[in-house]
Amino acid sequence: MSSEIRGPFSRLHNALLKGELNRRDFIERAVGLGMSAGVALMITDAAAQSATPEATAVAAEGVIPSVNTEGQTRGEGGEVKILQWQAPSQLNGVVATGDKDNLAAGLVQESLMVRLADGMLAPQLVTQIPSTANGDLAEDLTSVTFRLKEGVLWSDGEPLTAADIAFTIEWILDVNNAATTYSLYEPIAEKEVVDDLTIKITYADPNPTWADAFTGMGSVPVLPKHVLEGADQSVTDAFRSKPIGTGPYVVEEFSANDQVTYAINENYRESNKPFFSRVVLKGGGDAQSAARASIQTGEFDYAWNLAVEPDLLRDMENPDNPGELVTYGGLTIERMNLNFSDPNTEVDGQRSEMNTPHPILSDLAVRKAITIGTNRTLMSEQFYFGPVDEPPVQNVLSGIPSMESPNTELVYDPEAAKALLDEAGWVMDGDFRAKDGVALKLVHFTTVSAVRQKIQAVFKQNMKDIGIDVDIQSVDSAIFFDNAAGNEQNNSHFYQDINQFASGVGAPPPVAYMIRWYSGENGREIAQKSNNWTGRNLQRYINPEYDAIYSAARIEPDPAKSAEMFIQLNDILFNDAAVLPLVRYGSKAGVIKTLNRENLALSGFEFSYWNIANWNRV
């Protein structure tokens, strides 16, 4: 059977055959890479026939790429320049509400583990990846033990200890701190600091996604207890601009929404790293100018998120250019979010209050008409790399084969959309529709981006064709993704009818992704004034059936049953026309050819600069 396994699965399969992975770990990781649970089970059954008595003595784990770093000297590479056209607003990843802030924080702050492009976990601040094989992960997934590396220091010289991990958990679970990843830590029932370098975490129920809180894009970096415990607001505010971390760099200078310069963390644990003495992260501009500055002119070493039309990117490519286009991942969903609350009525000092229904979008007929009246195939063909590489999607959970719903269909049918609206009483009144004196007019809101503005134009025309009046608006991403007090134009407040942005699905099971439509007890997960708009459910969507299945799915240890549950969740959203997924696409970056591509280690599961400690020149 081993000869039949190709690509990223071969590494997992070899580990299984050698006894480096047990049955449960193999199934979890194979499903995480998109293999169906049935196939994974079949492979483990076949492997069991040749298993040796000493199998599962150790656990397999990934290795962080560090090619040609052995003989280098710290700082010998000089300056490296990054162009991130969505500039960071603050630098504490724990309270970040957008990727732009997490990206910039990642040069300073670190999580316990990382997830590599092939889905394998690799140790970062711990000595080994917890597993059932090494005894650090309970067989029933109700506890996990982390063992910290010895000698790791914070950038101010204090030692990293297990007490810092415990403090981070406490800090996040304190609702007054407005941590955006509260839900990942909520399942924790107990934490025990065993010794200075060991912490045991116990969950109230089996937790198949135990790793999510400690690795990947949904995770939270470790916080320094000695800095933040009992700190007043001035200290926490200062930490947002100059955080103390364990990463390879410290913040030298920060200009919000513009630029960050970083210097070497002299207390970084590897004496010959980082290679670059200084990092300049420049914000501003747009994706198209970023592509030119990295691919054509080589002014920057790395340009993030080149959300540029494919024809323009192809025109820029030339073998004589100093830079090149790099694509990776493929689990990002561009989507339009429909507001289920009224953005124009104020209740208790806030609009879009969760118990105040939207006067138009509460009507299922309107939501369905919007869905089938939107030409997603055209968007994929004209603004992305087309149906094969970056397809239009009808499923908001898309890209994981074992969890791709077979029960849905991509439909573009303007005539059927018109009929739905007619039957629901939304009749033409001039150029657009109305019902009971309410005009069918909606505001669509997104970030400033050439691709998104073109999508807006198509959407506006699509809606006009079926009698819906759409006012398109946009704002700089620094505002859209900034959850600061007083900012009423961000995606968390959601004071519009429809907004648009993208999210990565992440590693399966996609608990952290699908929480976006989970309301929780008393609406706890809905973004509201009472939780400082940190709830992950921005649409104010409330569906008891969805909540019940989600609650069961997040603790379901069986991969096959879990996949079935997530398909059910997707189908609920599809049938309720709760969200409008548009296109599934991969990430694109412009990279100078002198950068060592292997050490970039770009992964759909981690933020782009996660391995900057190992970046070097070819």
XYZ file of C-alpha atoms in Angstrom:
618
model
C 0.000 0.000 0.000
C 2.852 2.425 0.667
C 3.550 2.752 -3.044
C 0.011 4.042 -3.539
C 0.407 6.950 -1.121
C 1.718 10.153 -2.625
C 2.428 13.752 -1.683
C 2.173 15.034 1.881
C 0.493 11.820 3.067
C 3.627 9.739 2.435
C 5.456 11.268 5.390
C 2.587 10.461 7.716
C 2.323 6.940 6.335
C 6.017 6.246 6.844
C 5.735 7.471 10.421
C 2.792 5.124 10.954
C 4.680 2.139 9.556
C 7.719 2.886 11.737
C 5.583 3.134 14.857
C 6.285 6.838 15.222
C 2.557 7.575 14.990
C -0.222 5.604 16.613
C -3.551 4.897 14.930
C -5.429 7.844 16.448
C -2.678 10.369 15.679
C -2.364 9.166 12.079
C -6.101 9.440 11.462
C -6.301 12.909 13.016
C -3.397 14.247 10.972
C -4.394 12.527 7.721
C -7.916 13.932 7.979
C -6.302 17.265 8.772
C -4.576 17.102 5.383
C -7.850 16.306 3.627
C -7.816 12.496 3.491
C -11.240 10.999 4.100
C -11.633 9.311 7.454
C -12.581 6.057 5.727
C -9.352 5.927 3.735
C -7.326 6.825 6.825
C -8.941 3.977 8.760
C -8.218 1.545 5.915
C -4.547 2.552 5.886
C -4.179 2.099 9.649
C -5.782 -1.349 9.413
C -3.281 -2.357 6.741
C -0.373 -0.958 8.727
C -1.467 -2.869 11.823
C -0.742 -6.159 10.044
C 2.986 -5.332 9.955
C 3.268 -3.414 13.226
C 6.125 -4.393 15.536
C 5.754 -4.839 19.315
C 7.764 -1.686 19.973
C 5.568 0.445 17.704
C 4.309 3.786 19.075
C 7.339 4.120 21.347
C 7.852 7.686 20.148
C 5.697 10.324 18.512
C 6.336 11.789 15.079
C 6.724 15.525 14.844
C 7.691 18.007 12.194
C 11.013 19.803 11.948
C 11.178 23.567 11.482
C 13.141 24.355 8.275
C 16.561 25.904 8.960
C 18.581 25.239 5.809
C 22.185 26.525 5.820
C 21.887 28.264 9.174
C 24.541 26.195 10.983
C 27.576 28.287 10.122
C 25.981 31.695 10.052
C 26.570 34.560 12.480
C 23.746 36.390 14.176
C 22.898 39.599 12.327
C 25.324 39.133 9.441
C 22.550 39.467 6.856
C 21.923 43.153 7.475
C 18.456 44.524 6.789
C 15.473 42.681 5.335
C 12.463 44.634 4.086
C 8.864 43.433 4.187
C 5.992 45.182 2.440
C 2.667 44.512 4.176
C 0.183 46.805 2.489
C -2.346 46.274 5.303
C -0.334 48.018 7.998
C -0.570 46.888 11.645
C -2.499 49.017 14.132
C -1.022 47.372 17.253
C 1.429 44.571 18.052
C -0.120 42.316 20.694
C -1.397 39.195 18.961
C -3.620 38.268 21.894
C -6.007 41.143 21.183
C -5.559 41.307 17.399
C -8.757 41.409 15.353
C -7.095 41.068 11.961
C -4.220 39.208 10.339
C -2.288 42.434 9.790
C -1.658 42.800 13.539
C -0.953 39.112 14.125
C 1.596 39.127 11.319
C 3.542 42.027 12.779
C 3.332 40.663 16.331
C 4.744 37.320 15.205
C 8.314 38.595 14.957
C 8.259 39.191 18.710
C 5.668 36.830 20.179
C 5.591 33.045 19.871
C 3.209 30.170 20.509
C 4.236 26.826 21.981
C 4.130 24.937 18.670
C 3.804 25.570 14.945
C 1.918 23.691 12.248
C 3.927 23.099 9.094
C 2.576 23.158 5.552
C 2.134 19.368 5.548
C -0.020 19.518 8.671
C 2.625 18.194 11.046
C 3.112 19.923 14.385
C 6.615 21.079 15.307
C 7.927 22.207 18.724
C 8.752 25.881 19.145
C 8.891 26.614 22.872
C 8.356 22.997 23.969
C 10.712 20.033 23.868
C 8.291 17.692 22.123
C 4.817 17.527 20.632
C 2.378 15.958 23.106
C 0.971 12.668 21.862
C -0.665 9.562 23.185
C 2.541 7.726 22.300
C 4.776 9.785 24.593
C 2.143 10.006 27.314
C 1.686 13.770 27.208
C -1.722 13.549 25.517
C -4.454 11.546 27.226
C -5.958 8.697 25.198
C -9.407 10.214 25.707
C -8.125 13.709 24.762
C -9.096 15.190 28.129
C -5.632 16.410 29.114
C -2.347 17.541 27.608
C 1.054 18.184 29.164
C 3.533 20.694 27.760
C 7.244 20.552 28.605
C 9.051 23.839 27.969
C 12.549 24.083 26.563
C 15.124 24.918 29.200
C 16.891 28.262 29.061
C 14.346 30.219 27.006
C 14.368 33.895 28.013
C 11.967 36.737 27.476
C 13.444 39.632 25.525
C 13.948 41.503 28.825
C 16.092 38.655 30.157
C 13.582 36.987 32.489
C 13.163 33.190 32.130
C 10.126 31.675 30.439
C 8.351 29.325 32.861
C 5.209 27.235 33.062
C 3.737 29.991 35.222
C 3.720 32.189 32.105
C 1.602 29.609 30.274
C -0.832 29.436 33.186
C -0.971 33.228 33.362
C -1.656 33.483 29.615
C -4.643 31.172 29.992
C -5.957 33.187 32.937
C -5.455 36.472 31.078
C -7.361 35.255 28.039
C -10.243 33.888 30.097
C -10.645 37.225 31.883
C -13.365 38.846 29.777
C -12.168 42.295 30.834
C -9.057 41.804 28.703
C -11.070 41.434 25.474
C -8.953 38.565 24.149
C -10.198 37.577 20.708
C -9.494 33.849 21.170
C -11.419 33.328 24.397
C -13.352 30.424 22.878
C -10.210 28.343 22.270
C -9.383 28.365 25.979
C -12.904 28.077 27.338
C -12.847 24.221 27.319
C -9.996 24.261 29.862
C -11.223 22.999 33.231
C -7.938 22.967 35.150
C -4.289 23.883 34.737
C -1.504 22.581 36.930
C 1.996 24.028 37.023
C 3.868 20.795 37.714
C 7.282 22.476 37.870
C 9.019 25.473 36.312
C 9.054 23.856 32.879
C 5.953 21.660 32.922
C 2.241 22.442 32.805
C -0.673 20.026 32.607
C -3.966 21.215 31.142
C -7.202 19.324 31.737
C -10.396 19.733 29.717
C -13.978 19.298 30.833
C -14.666 17.117 27.764
C -12.570 15.344 25.131
C -10.841 18.049 23.109
C -9.782 16.870 19.636
C -8.641 20.417 18.822
C -6.386 20.760 21.883
C -3.537 21.971 19.649
C -5.457 24.909 18.171
C -4.953 27.139 21.197
C -1.198 26.620 21.109
C -0.302 26.631 17.427
C -1.332 28.085 14.108
C -3.168 31.218 13.074
C -5.888 30.782 15.658
C -3.508 30.438 18.570
C -2.367 32.934 21.148
C 1.274 33.768 21.892
C 2.569 33.280 25.411
C 2.373 36.381 27.615
C 4.959 37.400 30.257
C 3.454 37.106 33.719
C 6.113 39.332 35.281
C 5.098 42.204 32.977
C 1.312 41.955 32.784
C 0.174 40.468 36.093
C -1.708 43.201 37.933
C -0.626 45.757 35.345
C -2.573 48.981 34.967
C -3.929 50.268 31.666
C -0.802 52.266 30.855
C 1.305 49.091 30.917
C -1.094 47.057 28.775
C -1.377 49.947 26.319
C 2.409 50.174 26.071
C 2.557 46.411 25.530
C 0.421 46.845 22.407
C 3.200 48.963 20.888
C 6.299 47.267 22.318
C 5.473 43.744 23.474
C 7.921 41.594 25.416
C 8.292 38.225 23.702
C 10.498 35.200 23.166
C 10.817 35.630 19.402
C 13.920 36.601 17.409
C 13.183 40.326 17.331
C 12.140 43.242 19.518
C 10.304 46.352 18.398
C 12.677 49.231 17.820
C 10.151 51.743 16.517
C 6.443 51.547 15.747
C 4.251 53.982 13.862
C 0.686 52.665 13.942
C -0.852 52.036 10.524
C 2.460 52.819 8.857
C 5.708 51.060 9.744
C 7.496 48.853 12.270
C 11.252 48.467 12.609
C 12.665 45.541 14.558
C 16.073 44.902 16.102
C 17.551 41.575 17.205
C 16.377 40.115 20.498
C 19.784 39.648 22.119
C 18.260 37.087 24.485
C 16.968 34.867 21.676
C 17.617 31.219 22.465
C 19.693 30.349 19.339
C 22.987 32.232 19.381
C 23.525 32.282 15.600
C 20.024 33.555 14.798
C 18.397 35.572 13.424
C 20.456 36.094 10.278
C 19.061 39.558 9.603
C 20.089 42.319 11.987
C 17.096 44.520 11.286
C 13.626 44.120 9.844
C 11.648 46.943 8.309
C 7.956 46.165 7.904
C 6.367 48.849 5.757
C 2.611 49.285 5.466
C 0.418 51.248 3.111
C -0.169 51.264 -0.613
C -2.075 48.429 -2.223
C -1.524 44.852 -3.336
C -0.715 45.809 -6.922
C 2.021 48.266 -5.968
C 3.344 45.704 -3.472
C 3.607 43.137 -6.261
C 5.608 45.536 -8.404
C 7.923 46.511 -5.540
C 8.795 42.893 -4.782
C 8.581 41.074 -8.113
C 9.608 43.713 -10.653
C 11.851 46.209 -8.869
C 13.132 44.188 -5.904
C 12.757 47.185 -3.622
C 11.375 44.846 -0.951
C 12.464 41.325 -0.067
C 8.977 40.064 0.695
C 5.499 41.367 -0.117
C 2.517 39.879 1.679
C -0.901 38.913 0.310
C -0.777 39.874 -3.345
C -4.536 40.001 -3.870
C -4.110 41.115 -7.465
C -5.938 40.075 -10.616
C -4.159 37.136 -12.277
C -3.586 38.895 -15.600
C -1.734 41.713 -13.847
C 0.421 39.260 -11.906
C 1.243 37.294 -15.054
C 2.246 40.498 -16.824
C 4.686 41.279 -14.018
C 6.482 37.939 -14.153
C 9.749 37.810 -16.063
C 12.735 35.490 -15.538
C 15.009 38.531 -15.401
C 13.064 40.089 -12.511
C 14.754 40.249 -9.096
C 11.640 38.751 -7.496
C 9.022 36.105 -8.195
C 5.465 35.167 -7.325
C 5.077 32.437 -4.714
C 1.741 30.738 -4.085
C 0.875 28.482 -1.161
C -2.042 27.227 0.885
C -5.488 27.218 -0.639
C -7.954 27.184 2.232
C -8.957 30.838 2.333
C -12.603 31.696 1.709
C -13.598 35.131 0.447
C -17.132 35.692 1.659
C -19.930 38.182 2.123
C -21.423 38.249 5.615
C -25.094 39.095 6.033
C -26.050 41.037 9.147
C -28.926 39.395 11.035
C -29.347 42.427 13.307
C -30.444 45.970 12.522
C -27.421 48.245 11.923
C -29.568 51.381 11.905
C -31.378 51.034 15.232
C -29.561 51.867 18.461
C -30.306 49.779 21.546
C -28.459 50.316 24.836
C -25.692 52.314 23.213
C -25.031 50.019 20.279
C -26.363 49.278 16.839
C -26.511 45.784 15.349
C -27.797 44.614 18.738
C -28.285 40.857 18.587
C -31.940 40.846 19.676
C -32.992 43.489 17.140
C -33.707 41.684 13.840
C -32.641 43.114 10.519
C -35.713 44.552 8.738
C -34.682 43.064 5.384
C -32.102 40.310 5.838
C -34.217 38.478 8.409
C -36.283 37.397 5.391
C -34.977 34.044 4.116
C -36.334 34.781 0.634
C -34.145 37.879 0.394
C -31.062 35.995 1.573
C -31.664 33.181 -0.907
C -32.272 35.649 -3.725
C -28.985 37.391 -2.947
C -27.203 34.029 -2.953
C -28.474 32.710 -6.272
C -28.416 36.175 -7.812
C -24.634 36.550 -7.319
C -22.373 35.464 -10.166
C -19.536 33.825 -8.268
C -18.189 31.998 -11.313
C -17.576 35.309 -13.061
C -15.719 36.578 -9.985
C -13.511 33.476 -9.948
C -12.738 33.766 -13.647
C -12.073 37.498 -13.788
C -10.507 38.363 -10.440
C -8.854 35.102 -9.351
C -6.996 32.248 -11.046
C -10.163 30.550 -12.274
C -12.397 27.584 -11.403
C -9.589 25.003 -11.315
C -7.102 26.771 -9.042
C -9.323 29.279 -7.223
C -12.881 28.060 -7.657
C -16.200 29.692 -6.884
C -17.746 28.004 -3.850
C -21.183 27.469 -2.414
C -19.863 25.895 0.796
C -18.432 28.167 3.464
C -16.498 25.097 4.666
C -14.562 24.258 1.528
C -11.194 22.804 0.639
C -11.092 19.841 3.030
C -12.214 16.856 0.903
C -13.553 14.815 3.814
C -15.692 17.764 4.950
C -16.825 19.096 1.568
C -20.600 18.796 1.538
C -22.047 16.731 -1.332
C -25.507 18.099 -0.582
C -25.167 21.584 -2.049
C -24.955 23.135 -5.494
C -23.468 26.331 -6.893
C -26.313 28.209 -8.559
C -26.483 31.486 -10.451
C -30.080 32.074 -11.552
C -31.281 35.700 -11.622
C -34.739 34.722 -12.830
C -35.242 32.345 -9.917
C -34.000 35.083 -7.582
C -36.609 37.482 -8.963
C -39.327 34.868 -8.488
C -38.324 34.350 -4.845
C -38.594 38.066 -4.165
C -41.921 38.346 -5.972
C -43.397 35.483 -3.953
C -42.170 37.054 -0.704
C -43.931 40.326 -1.510
C -40.874 42.349 -2.492
C -42.320 43.951 -5.616
C -40.791 46.349 -8.105
C -41.311 50.014 -7.268
C -39.519 51.858 -10.047
C -36.006 50.481 -10.576
C -35.910 48.600 -7.290
C -38.125 46.588 -4.966
C -40.010 47.429 -1.798
C -42.369 45.745 0.663
C -44.782 47.412 3.067
C -43.052 50.729 2.543
C -39.552 49.339 3.168
C -37.174 49.881 0.254
C -35.000 46.898 -0.634
C -31.744 48.805 -0.240
C -28.574 47.466 1.370
C -25.095 48.762 2.185
C -22.142 46.566 1.192
C -18.928 47.356 3.091
C -15.380 46.036 2.700
C -11.714 47.036 2.675
C -9.972 49.155 0.069
C -8.628 46.642 -2.449
C -8.669 46.638 -6.247
C -10.057 43.103 -6.375
C -12.716 43.753 -3.739
C -13.862 46.957 -5.380
C -14.317 45.050 -8.646
C -16.266 42.364 -6.806
C -18.409 45.109 -5.309
C -19.146 46.463 -8.783
C -20.202 43.031 -10.047
C -22.327 42.446 -6.950
C -24.015 45.833 -7.265
C -24.950 45.073 -10.878
C -26.059 41.515 -10.013
C -28.357 42.885 -7.331
C -29.684 45.653 -9.589
C -30.597 42.960 -12.111
C -32.945 41.364 -9.563
C -34.272 44.619 -8.110
C -32.068 45.119 -5.029
C -30.435 48.517 -4.560
C -26.896 48.229 -3.175
C -24.758 51.099 -1.924
C -21.095 50.060 -2.020
C -18.663 51.491 0.528
C -15.075 50.737 1.538
C -12.562 51.774 4.156
C -8.860 51.228 4.724
C -8.079 47.819 6.207
C -6.367 49.519 9.161
C -9.808 50.767 10.182
C -11.853 47.756 9.074
C -9.834 45.317 11.205
C -9.163 47.652 14.142
C -11.292 46.871 17.182
C -10.263 50.009 19.083
C -12.875 51.746 21.225
C -14.792 54.340 19.265
C -14.142 52.792 15.849
C -17.601 52.127 14.430
C -16.332 51.171 10.976
C -14.750 47.881 11.940
C -15.983 44.421 11.055
C -16.789 43.560 14.683
C -19.266 46.390 15.205
C -20.738 45.551 11.772
C -22.855 48.675 11.388
C -23.704 47.846 7.772
C -25.974 45.312 6.083
C -23.327 43.224 4.321
C -19.575 43.157 4.731
C -16.862 41.229 2.969
C -13.492 39.786 3.941
C -11.664 36.466 3.925
C -10.795 33.849 6.536
C -8.599 30.781 6.463
C -10.334 27.494 7.240
C -7.320 26.274 9.208
C -6.441 22.761 10.274
C -9.275 20.260 10.680
C -11.389 19.786 12.606
C -12.253 23.448 11.867
C -13.675 24.320 15.274
C -12.012 27.745 15.364
C -13.344 28.551 11.888
C -16.942 27.413 12.298
C -17.354 29.209 15.632
C -18.121 32.283 13.540
C -21.778 31.205 13.385
C -22.082 29.817 16.931
C -23.976 32.082 19.314
C -23.200 30.315 22.596
C -24.993 30.557 25.911
C -26.938 33.822 26.124
C -25.259 34.972 22.921
C -21.817 34.957 24.531
C -20.016 34.399 21.210
C -21.866 37.193 19.409
C -19.886 40.409 18.999
C -21.613 42.915 21.277
C -20.903 45.878 23.502
C -21.064 43.601 26.560
C -17.990 41.641 25.407
C -16.193 44.602 23.823
C -17.129 43.187 20.420
C -14.689 40.287 20.815
C -17.272 37.568 20.103
C -16.387 35.611 16.963
C -19.974 35.581 15.642
C -19.929 38.917 13.817
C -23.148 38.290 11.873
C -25.282 38.028 15.014
C -26.504 34.689 13.640
C -28.557 32.662 16.111
C -29.612 29.101 15.270
C -30.182 26.596 18.116
C -29.710 23.625 15.776
C -26.345 24.954 14.642
C -25.301 25.619 18.239
C -26.211 22.099 19.347
C -24.296 20.382 16.544
C -21.320 22.700 16.934
C -21.157 22.008 20.675
C -21.087 18.274 19.951
C -18.605 18.574 17.076
C -16.020 20.468 19.091
C -15.635 17.522 21.492
C -16.139 14.623 19.050
C -12.918 12.562 18.991
C -13.906 10.250 16.129
C -12.694 11.801 12.832
C -15.440 10.224 10.717
C -18.232 11.407 13.005
C -16.581 14.805 13.282
C -16.494 15.192 9.494
C -20.197 14.349 9.290
C -21.014 16.980 11.905
C -19.073 19.705 10.130
C -20.843 18.886 6.882
C -24.130 19.295 8.763
C -23.000 22.699 10.034
C -22.086 23.806 6.528
C -25.444 22.626 5.217
C -27.365 24.525 7.887
C -25.649 27.721 6.803
C -26.220 26.904 3.133
C -29.923 26.141 3.544
C -30.393 29.217 5.705
C -28.474 31.371 3.193
C -26.742 32.737 6.276
C -23.471 33.632 4.586
C -22.416 34.073 0.967
C -19.089 32.329 0.234
C -17.564 33.554 -3.009
C -14.195 32.024 -3.911
C -11.651 29.692 -2.329
C -8.125 30.813 -2.981
C -4.512 30.368 -1.991
C -2.089 32.904 -0.596
C 0.302 34.781 -2.867
C 3.515 36.548 -1.975
C 6.219 38.405 -3.846
C 9.659 37.115 -2.838
C 13.119 38.366 -3.796
C 15.056 35.524 -5.407
C 17.959 35.855 -2.969
C 15.793 34.798 -0.022
C 16.017 31.113 0.845
C 12.573 29.882 -0.168
C 12.724 26.718 1.928
C 13.229 28.653 5.145
C 10.263 30.907 4.441
C 8.289 27.737 5.219
C 5.071 29.321 3.992
C 2.072 27.459 5.325
C -1.658 27.854 5.087
C -1.758 27.174 8.826
C 0.633 29.876 10.079
C 1.148 33.597 9.547
C 3.667 34.436 6.836
C 6.653 35.475 8.965
C 6.391 32.736 11.580
C 9.841 31.295 10.681
C 11.707 34.586 10.305
C 14.279 33.401 12.850
C 15.507 31.057 10.089
C 15.165 33.382 7.105
C 18.466 33.815 5.263
C 19.914 34.419 1.826
C 20.529 31.736 -0.760
